[in-house]
Short mmCIF file of C-alpha atoms and ligand atoms in Angstrom, two decimals:
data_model
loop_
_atom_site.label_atom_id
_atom_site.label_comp_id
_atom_site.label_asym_id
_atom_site.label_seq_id
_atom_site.Cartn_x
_atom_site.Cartn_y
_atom_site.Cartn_z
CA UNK A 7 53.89 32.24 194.64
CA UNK A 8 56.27 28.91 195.34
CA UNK A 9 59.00 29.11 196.22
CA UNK A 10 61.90 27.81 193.99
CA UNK A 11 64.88 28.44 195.58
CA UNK A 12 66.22 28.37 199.40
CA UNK A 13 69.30 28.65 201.22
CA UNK A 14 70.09 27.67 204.77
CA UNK A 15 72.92 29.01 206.60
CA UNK A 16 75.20 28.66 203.82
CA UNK A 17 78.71 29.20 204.95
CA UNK A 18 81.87 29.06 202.50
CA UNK A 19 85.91 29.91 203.53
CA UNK A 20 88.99 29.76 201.93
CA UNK A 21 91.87 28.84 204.07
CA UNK A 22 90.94 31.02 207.76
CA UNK A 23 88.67 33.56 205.87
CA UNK A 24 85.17 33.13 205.93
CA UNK A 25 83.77 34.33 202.59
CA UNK A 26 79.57 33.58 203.41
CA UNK A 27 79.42 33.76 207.26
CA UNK A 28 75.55 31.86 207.29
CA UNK A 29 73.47 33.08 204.21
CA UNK A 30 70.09 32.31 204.56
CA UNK A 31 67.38 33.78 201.56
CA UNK A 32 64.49 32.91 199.52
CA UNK A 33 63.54 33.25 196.42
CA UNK A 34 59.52 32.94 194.77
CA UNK A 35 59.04 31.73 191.27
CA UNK A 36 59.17 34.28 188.43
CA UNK A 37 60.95 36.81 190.81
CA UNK A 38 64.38 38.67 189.70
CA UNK A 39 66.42 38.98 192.33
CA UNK A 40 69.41 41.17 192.22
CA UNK A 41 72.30 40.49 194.63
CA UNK A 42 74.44 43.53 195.31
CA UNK A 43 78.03 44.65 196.99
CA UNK A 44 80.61 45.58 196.46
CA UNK A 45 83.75 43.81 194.95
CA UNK A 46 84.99 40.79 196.98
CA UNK A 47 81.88 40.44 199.26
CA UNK A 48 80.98 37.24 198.37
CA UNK A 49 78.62 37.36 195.28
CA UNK A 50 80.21 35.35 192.71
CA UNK A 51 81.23 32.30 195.41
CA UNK A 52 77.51 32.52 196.62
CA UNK A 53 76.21 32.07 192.90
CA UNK A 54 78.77 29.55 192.04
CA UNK A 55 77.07 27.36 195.43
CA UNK A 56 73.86 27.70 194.29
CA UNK A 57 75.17 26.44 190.33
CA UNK A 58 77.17 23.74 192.23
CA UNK A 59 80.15 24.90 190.97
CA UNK A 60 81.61 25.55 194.19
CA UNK A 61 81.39 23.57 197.47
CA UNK A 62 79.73 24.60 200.77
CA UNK A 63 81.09 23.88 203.86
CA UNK A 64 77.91 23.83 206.27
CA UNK A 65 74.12 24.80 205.07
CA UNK A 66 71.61 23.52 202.65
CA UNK A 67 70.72 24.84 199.71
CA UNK A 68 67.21 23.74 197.98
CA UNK A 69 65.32 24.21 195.07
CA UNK A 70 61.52 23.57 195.37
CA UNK A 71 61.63 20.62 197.60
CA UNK A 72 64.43 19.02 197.05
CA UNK A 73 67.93 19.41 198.38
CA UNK A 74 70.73 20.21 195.58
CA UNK A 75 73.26 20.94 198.13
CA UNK A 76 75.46 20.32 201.29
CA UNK A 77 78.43 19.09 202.83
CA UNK A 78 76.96 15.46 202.08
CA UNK A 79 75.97 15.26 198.86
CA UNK A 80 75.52 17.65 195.87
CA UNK A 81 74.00 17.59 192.21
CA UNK A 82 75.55 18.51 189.21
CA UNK A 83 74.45 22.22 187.65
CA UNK A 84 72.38 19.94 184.97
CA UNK A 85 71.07 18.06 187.24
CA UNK A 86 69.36 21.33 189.08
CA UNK A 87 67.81 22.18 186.14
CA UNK A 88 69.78 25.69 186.45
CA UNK A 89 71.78 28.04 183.71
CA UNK A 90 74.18 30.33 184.03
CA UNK A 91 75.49 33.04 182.45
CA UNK A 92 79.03 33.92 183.09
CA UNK A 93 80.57 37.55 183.28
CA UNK A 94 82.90 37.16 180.40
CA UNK A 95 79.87 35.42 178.28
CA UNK A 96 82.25 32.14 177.91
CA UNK A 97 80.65 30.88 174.35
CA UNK A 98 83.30 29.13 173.01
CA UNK A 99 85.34 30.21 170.59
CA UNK A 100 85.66 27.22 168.14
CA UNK A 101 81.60 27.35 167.80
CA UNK A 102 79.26 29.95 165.42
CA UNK A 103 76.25 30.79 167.30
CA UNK A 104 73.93 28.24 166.40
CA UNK A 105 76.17 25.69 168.16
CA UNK A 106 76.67 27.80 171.15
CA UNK A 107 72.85 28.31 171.65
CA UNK A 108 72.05 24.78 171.04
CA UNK A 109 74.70 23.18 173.31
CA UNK A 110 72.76 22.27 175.98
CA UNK A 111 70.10 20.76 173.92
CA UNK A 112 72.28 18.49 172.26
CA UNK A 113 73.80 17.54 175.66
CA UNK A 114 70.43 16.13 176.57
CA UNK A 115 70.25 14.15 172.96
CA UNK A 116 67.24 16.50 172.07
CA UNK A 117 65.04 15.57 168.86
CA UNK A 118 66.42 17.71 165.69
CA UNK A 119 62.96 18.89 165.01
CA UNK A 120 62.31 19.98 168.41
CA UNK A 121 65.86 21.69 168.82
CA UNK A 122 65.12 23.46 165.65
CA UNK A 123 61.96 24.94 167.24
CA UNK A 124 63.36 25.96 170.47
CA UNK A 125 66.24 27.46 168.37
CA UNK A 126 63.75 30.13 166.33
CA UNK A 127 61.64 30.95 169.73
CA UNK A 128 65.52 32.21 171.06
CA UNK A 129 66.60 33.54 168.11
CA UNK A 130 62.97 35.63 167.69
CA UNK A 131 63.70 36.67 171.52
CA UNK A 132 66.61 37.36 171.44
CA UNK A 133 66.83 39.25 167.98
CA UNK A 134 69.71 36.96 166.90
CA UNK A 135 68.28 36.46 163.32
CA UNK A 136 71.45 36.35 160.89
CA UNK A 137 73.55 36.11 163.63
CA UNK A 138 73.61 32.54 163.25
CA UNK A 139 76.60 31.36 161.60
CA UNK A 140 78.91 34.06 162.85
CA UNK A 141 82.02 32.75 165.63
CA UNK A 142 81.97 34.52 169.02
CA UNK A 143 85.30 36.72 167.32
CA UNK A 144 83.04 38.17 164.54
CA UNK A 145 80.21 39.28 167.02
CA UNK A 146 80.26 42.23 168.98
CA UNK A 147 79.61 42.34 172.66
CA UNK A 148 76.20 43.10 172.94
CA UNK A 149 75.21 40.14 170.19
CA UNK A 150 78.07 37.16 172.25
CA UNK A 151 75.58 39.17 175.49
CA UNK A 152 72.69 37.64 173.70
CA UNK A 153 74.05 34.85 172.72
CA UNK A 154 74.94 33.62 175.76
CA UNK A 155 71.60 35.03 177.20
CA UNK A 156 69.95 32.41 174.31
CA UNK A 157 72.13 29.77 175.39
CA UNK A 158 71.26 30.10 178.75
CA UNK A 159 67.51 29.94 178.36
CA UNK A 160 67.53 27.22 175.63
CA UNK A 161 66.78 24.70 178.10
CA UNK A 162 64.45 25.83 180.05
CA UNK A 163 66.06 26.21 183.09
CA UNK A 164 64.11 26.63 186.55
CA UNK A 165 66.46 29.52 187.44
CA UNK A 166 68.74 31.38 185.91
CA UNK A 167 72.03 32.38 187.21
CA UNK A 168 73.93 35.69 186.04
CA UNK A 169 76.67 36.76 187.62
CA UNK A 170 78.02 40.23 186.46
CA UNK A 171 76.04 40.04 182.94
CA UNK A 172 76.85 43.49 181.37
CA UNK A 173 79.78 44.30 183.01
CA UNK A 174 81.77 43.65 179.66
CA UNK A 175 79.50 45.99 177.74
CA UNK A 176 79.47 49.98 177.16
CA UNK A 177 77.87 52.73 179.24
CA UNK A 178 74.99 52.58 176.70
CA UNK A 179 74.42 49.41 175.99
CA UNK A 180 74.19 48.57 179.41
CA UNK A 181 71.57 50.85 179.95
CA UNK A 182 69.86 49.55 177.69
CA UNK A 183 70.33 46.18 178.27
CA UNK A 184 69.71 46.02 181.62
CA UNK A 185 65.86 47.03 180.88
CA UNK A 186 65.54 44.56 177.69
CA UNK A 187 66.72 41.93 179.64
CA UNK A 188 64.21 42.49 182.87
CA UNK A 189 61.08 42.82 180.33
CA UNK A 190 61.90 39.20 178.69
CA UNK A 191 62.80 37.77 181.83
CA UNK A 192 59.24 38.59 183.43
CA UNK A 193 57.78 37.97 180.27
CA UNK A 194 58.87 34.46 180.63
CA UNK A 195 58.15 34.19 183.86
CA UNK A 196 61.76 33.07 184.28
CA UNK A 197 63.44 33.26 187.85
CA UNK A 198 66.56 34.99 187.86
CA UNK A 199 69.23 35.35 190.93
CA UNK A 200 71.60 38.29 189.34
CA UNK A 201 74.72 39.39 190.39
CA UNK A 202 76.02 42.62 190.18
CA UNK A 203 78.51 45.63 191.79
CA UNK A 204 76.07 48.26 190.07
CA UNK A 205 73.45 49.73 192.21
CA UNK A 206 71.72 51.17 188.98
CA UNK A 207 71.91 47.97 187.73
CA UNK A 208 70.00 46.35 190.49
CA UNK A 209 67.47 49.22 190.39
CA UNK A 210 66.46 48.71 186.93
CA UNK A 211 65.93 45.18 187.10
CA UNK A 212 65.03 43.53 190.04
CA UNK A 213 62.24 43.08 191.78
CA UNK A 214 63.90 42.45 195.03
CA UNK A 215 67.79 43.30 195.91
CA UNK A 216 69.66 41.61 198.56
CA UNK A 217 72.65 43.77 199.69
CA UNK A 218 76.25 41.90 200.34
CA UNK A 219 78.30 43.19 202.90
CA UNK A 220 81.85 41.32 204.11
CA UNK A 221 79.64 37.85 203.46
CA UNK A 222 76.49 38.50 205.36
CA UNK A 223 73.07 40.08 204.31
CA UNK A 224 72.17 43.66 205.15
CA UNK A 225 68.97 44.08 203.69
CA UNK A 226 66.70 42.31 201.50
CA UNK A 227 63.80 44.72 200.10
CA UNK A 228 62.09 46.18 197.32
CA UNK A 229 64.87 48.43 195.28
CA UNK A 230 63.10 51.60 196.68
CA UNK A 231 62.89 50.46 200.29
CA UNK A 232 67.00 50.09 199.97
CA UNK A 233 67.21 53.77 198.79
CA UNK A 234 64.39 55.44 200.81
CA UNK A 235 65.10 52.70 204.22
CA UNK A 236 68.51 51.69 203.81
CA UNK A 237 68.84 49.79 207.46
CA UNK A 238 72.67 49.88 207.62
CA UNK A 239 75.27 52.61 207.21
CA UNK A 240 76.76 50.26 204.48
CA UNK A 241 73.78 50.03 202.34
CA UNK A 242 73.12 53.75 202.34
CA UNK A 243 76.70 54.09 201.56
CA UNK A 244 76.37 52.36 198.29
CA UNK A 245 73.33 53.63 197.67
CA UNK A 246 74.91 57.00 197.28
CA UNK A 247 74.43 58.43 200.92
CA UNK A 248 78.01 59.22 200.75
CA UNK A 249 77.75 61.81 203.47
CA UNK A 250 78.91 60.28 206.42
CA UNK A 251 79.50 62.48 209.74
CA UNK A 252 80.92 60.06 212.71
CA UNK A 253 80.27 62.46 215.28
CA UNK A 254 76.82 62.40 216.06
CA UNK A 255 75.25 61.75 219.94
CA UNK A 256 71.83 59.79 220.48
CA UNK A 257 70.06 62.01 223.07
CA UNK A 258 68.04 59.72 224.85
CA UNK A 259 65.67 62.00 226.71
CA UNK A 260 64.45 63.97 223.68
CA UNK A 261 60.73 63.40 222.61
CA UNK A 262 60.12 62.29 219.35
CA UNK A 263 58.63 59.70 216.82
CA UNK A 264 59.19 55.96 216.99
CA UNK A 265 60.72 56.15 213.13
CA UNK A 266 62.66 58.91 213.94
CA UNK A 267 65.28 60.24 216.42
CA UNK A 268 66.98 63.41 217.86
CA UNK A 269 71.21 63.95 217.56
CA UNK A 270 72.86 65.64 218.52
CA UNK A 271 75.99 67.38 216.29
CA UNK A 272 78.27 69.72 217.72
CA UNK A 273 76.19 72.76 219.21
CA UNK A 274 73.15 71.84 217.15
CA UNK A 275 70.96 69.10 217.34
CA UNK A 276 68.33 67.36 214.16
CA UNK A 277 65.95 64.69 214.10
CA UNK A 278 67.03 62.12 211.85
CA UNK A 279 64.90 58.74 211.02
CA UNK A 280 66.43 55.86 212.87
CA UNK A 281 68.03 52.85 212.51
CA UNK A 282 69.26 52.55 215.89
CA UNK A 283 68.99 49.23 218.33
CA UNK A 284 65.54 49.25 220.88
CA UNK A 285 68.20 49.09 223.39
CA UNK A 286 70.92 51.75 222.73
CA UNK A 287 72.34 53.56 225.47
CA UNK A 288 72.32 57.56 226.13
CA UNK A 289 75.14 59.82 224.41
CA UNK A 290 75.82 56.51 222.54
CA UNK A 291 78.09 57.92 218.81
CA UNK A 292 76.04 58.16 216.17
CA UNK A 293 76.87 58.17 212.36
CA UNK A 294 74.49 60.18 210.13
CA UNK A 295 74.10 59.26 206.57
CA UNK A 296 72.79 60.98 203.58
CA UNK A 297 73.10 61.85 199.79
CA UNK A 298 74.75 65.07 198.84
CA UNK A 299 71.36 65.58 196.14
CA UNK A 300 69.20 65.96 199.31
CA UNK A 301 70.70 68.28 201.07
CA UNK A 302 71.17 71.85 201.11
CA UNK A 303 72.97 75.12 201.87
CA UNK A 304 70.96 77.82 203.22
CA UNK A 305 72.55 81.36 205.18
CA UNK A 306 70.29 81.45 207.68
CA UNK A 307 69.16 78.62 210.29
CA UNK A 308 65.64 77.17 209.23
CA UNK A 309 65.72 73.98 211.38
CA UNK A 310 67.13 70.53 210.86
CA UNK A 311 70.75 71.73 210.23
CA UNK A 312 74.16 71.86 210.85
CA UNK A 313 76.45 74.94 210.99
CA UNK A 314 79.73 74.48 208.22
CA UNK A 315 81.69 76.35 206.63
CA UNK A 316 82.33 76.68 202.59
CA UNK A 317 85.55 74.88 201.37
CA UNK A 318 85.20 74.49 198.11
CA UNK A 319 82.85 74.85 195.08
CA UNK A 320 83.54 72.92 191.79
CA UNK A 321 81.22 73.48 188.71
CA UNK A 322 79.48 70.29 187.27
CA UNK A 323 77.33 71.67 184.67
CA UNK A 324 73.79 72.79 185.36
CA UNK A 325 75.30 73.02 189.11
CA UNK A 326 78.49 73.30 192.08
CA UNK A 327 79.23 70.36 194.23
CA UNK A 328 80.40 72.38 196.78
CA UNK A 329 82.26 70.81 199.80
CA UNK A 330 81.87 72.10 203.34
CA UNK A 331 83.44 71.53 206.76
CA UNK A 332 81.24 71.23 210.15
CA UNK A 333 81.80 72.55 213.23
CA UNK A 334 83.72 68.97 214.18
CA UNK A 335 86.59 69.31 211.15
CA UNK A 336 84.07 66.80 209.52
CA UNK A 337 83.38 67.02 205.25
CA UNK A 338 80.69 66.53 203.67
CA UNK A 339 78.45 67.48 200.16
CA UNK A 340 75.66 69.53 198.90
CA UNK A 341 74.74 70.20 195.15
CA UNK A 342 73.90 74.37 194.51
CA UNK A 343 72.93 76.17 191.98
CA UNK A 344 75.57 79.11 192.24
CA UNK A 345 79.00 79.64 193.32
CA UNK A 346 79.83 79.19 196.98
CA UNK A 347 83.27 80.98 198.11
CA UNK A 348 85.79 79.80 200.29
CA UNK A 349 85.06 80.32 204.01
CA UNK A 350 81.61 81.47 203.34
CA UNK A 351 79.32 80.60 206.63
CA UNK A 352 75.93 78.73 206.75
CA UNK A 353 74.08 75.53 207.59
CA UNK A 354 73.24 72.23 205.62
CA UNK A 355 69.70 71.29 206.15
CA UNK A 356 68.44 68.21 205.67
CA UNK A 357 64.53 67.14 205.83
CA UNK A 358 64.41 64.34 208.62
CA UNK A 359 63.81 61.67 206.33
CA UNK A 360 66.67 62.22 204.24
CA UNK A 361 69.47 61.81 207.10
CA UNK A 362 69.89 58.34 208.33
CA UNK A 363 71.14 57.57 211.68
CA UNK A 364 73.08 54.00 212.69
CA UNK A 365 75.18 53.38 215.95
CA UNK A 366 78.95 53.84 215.09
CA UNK A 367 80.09 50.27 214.85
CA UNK A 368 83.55 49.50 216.93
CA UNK A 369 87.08 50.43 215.29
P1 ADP B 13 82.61 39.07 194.43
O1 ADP B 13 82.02 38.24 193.35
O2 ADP B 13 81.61 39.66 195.36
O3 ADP B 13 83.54 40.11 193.92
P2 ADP B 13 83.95 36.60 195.18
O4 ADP B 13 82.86 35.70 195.61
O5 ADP B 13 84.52 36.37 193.82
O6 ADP B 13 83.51 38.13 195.37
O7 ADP B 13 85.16 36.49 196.20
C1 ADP B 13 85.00 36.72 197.59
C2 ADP B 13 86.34 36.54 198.28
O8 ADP B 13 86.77 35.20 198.16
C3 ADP B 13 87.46 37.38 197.68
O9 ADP B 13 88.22 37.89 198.72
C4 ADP B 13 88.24 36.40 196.85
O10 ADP B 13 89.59 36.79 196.78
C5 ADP B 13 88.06 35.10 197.60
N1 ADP B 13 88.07 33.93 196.71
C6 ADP B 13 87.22 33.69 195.71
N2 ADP B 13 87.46 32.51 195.11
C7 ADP B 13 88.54 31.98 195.76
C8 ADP B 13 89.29 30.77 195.62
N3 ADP B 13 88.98 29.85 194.71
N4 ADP B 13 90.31 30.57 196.49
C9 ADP B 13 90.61 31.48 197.44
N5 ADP B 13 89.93 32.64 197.63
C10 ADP B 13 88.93 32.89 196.81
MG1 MG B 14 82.22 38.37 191.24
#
């Protein structure tokens, strides 16, 4: 597969603070890409570079082999042969549908024949049919979702931009947007760099995710190497390792498996797969990472675990999220089938691929 769409170093600030600190990615045609973080990170001002909305103020950015942006010189959204859909839709108001959808055609003095045409393979996509002649006001938010969607793809962009797309919509209707809209878009073939706060979100429709933290990368991968190989403590983080114990100890001289590593908490010590630098020192502070679903309580010591002590259980339905303490005043989760009382003793296990260990970054 080509590849359509390159950045270089990109860097972007406002006033002192640097908002991209050197983005560098790639993207092949037909793949959906899914750019994740959390709020403020940096995803909206990164998409906006690539539209040419916003400015860069050192890097390149490409798109097949030609260069669309830098500090020198940079094309129009139009002329990059790129849509976008915004978060808030932005069809405008004084329009019906039809004139929405067909904006861009008419921009580039399209034939009325062929505009017609393009119009019914959108409308047949998108299942707009009678929606037609209704204003943005009289549709609801899933329809002005398609609508804008339509718009967007009118043209036939190379790439297609969408930054926050159901954010505006229900719990429902996101779910099951989120899955129409990644079938159509690989049944196009259509290449689509999507923004998005919402890890499920990602999940269900990309084919790659690159994870935002403060500006920089943490991880480009398959949506299933993120959750199962998460490389930083901030990506397992979102990725619902919320577990976090900060007082972990890398012991050096233990034997054990290039992937994995041994750590020592408190009096015990577990193997835990690593994510540590080649050169980290002995007794170096470890955090430990992992998701409250794949752990468990257990009375007795079976390996891999931690001694803690019950704090509280509350009932969830079908199960207790109990909360526990460790041995180092430290809290963390586990999900259990049956009430847990206060100050009841035991361990958390964890199976070794299931805990994540990073070096403690400096406070
Ligand atoms: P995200 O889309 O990930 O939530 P943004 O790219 O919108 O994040 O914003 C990243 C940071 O840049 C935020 O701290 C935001 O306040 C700041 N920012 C965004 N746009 C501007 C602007 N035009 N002027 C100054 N600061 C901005
Ligand atoms: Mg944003």
């Amino acid at each position: 597969m080509n590849t359509i769409l390159k950045l270089k170093n990109v860097r972007k600030q406002y006033g002192k603070k640097e908002i991209l600190k050197g983005i560098d990615l790639e993207v092949k045609e037909g793949e959906i890409i899914s750019v994740l973080g959390p709020s403020g990170c940096g995803k909206s001002t990164l998409l906006n570079i690539i539209a040419g909305i916003q400015n860069l103020d050192d890097g390149e950015v490409w798109i097949y082999d030609k260069e669309v942006s830098s500090r020198q010189k940079t094309l129009r959204i139009e002329e990059r042969n790129i849509n976008m859909v915004f978060q808030d839709f932005a069809l405008w108001p004084h329009m019906k549908a039809r004139d929405n959808i067909l904006y861009g055609l008419k921009v580039k003095k399209t034939g009325k024949a062929q505009m017609e045409e393009r119009l019914e393979e959108v409308v047949s996509l998108l299942h707009l049919e009678g929606l037609l002649e209704q204003y943005p006001s009289e549709l609801s938010g899933g329809q002005q979702q398609r609508v804008a969607i339509a718009r967007a793809l009118i043209t036939k962009p190379a790439i297609i931009l969408l930054d926050e797309p159901l954010c505006n919509l229900d719990v429902q209707l996101r779910i099951e947007m989120r899955t129409e809209m990644a079938q159509l878009f690989h049944s196009l073939k259509t290449t689509v760099f999507h923004v998005t706060h919402d890890p499920s979100e990602a999940f269900a429709m990309a084919d790659r995710i690159i994870v935002m933290n403060g500006g920089q990368i943490d991880q480009i991968d398959k949506p299933i190497m993120c959750y199962i190989h998460p490389k930083t403590g901030m990506v397992a983080g979102l990725l619902g390792a919320g577990n976090c114990l900060q007082e972990g100890v890398y012991l050096s001289d233990a034997a054990c498996e290039e992937e994995y590593c041994i750590v020592r908490y408190g009096s015990h010590s577990l193997s835990a797969m690593s994510f540590l630098p080649k050169d980290i020192s002995a007794d170096s502070n470890l955090e430990l990472r992992f998701r409250p679903e794949e752990c468990s309580f257990s009375k007795e010591y079976a390996g891999n675990a931690i001694p803690v002590t019950v704090v509280m259980s509350s009932f969830e339905g079908g199960q207790y999220r109990v909360k526990v303490e460790t041995e180092n005043a430290e809290s963390v989760c586990t999900l259990c089938r049956q009430f847990l009382n206060e100050g009841e003793k035991g361990y958390i296990y964890i199976r070794e691929d299931k805990v994540y260990a990073y070096e403690k970054a400096d406070i």
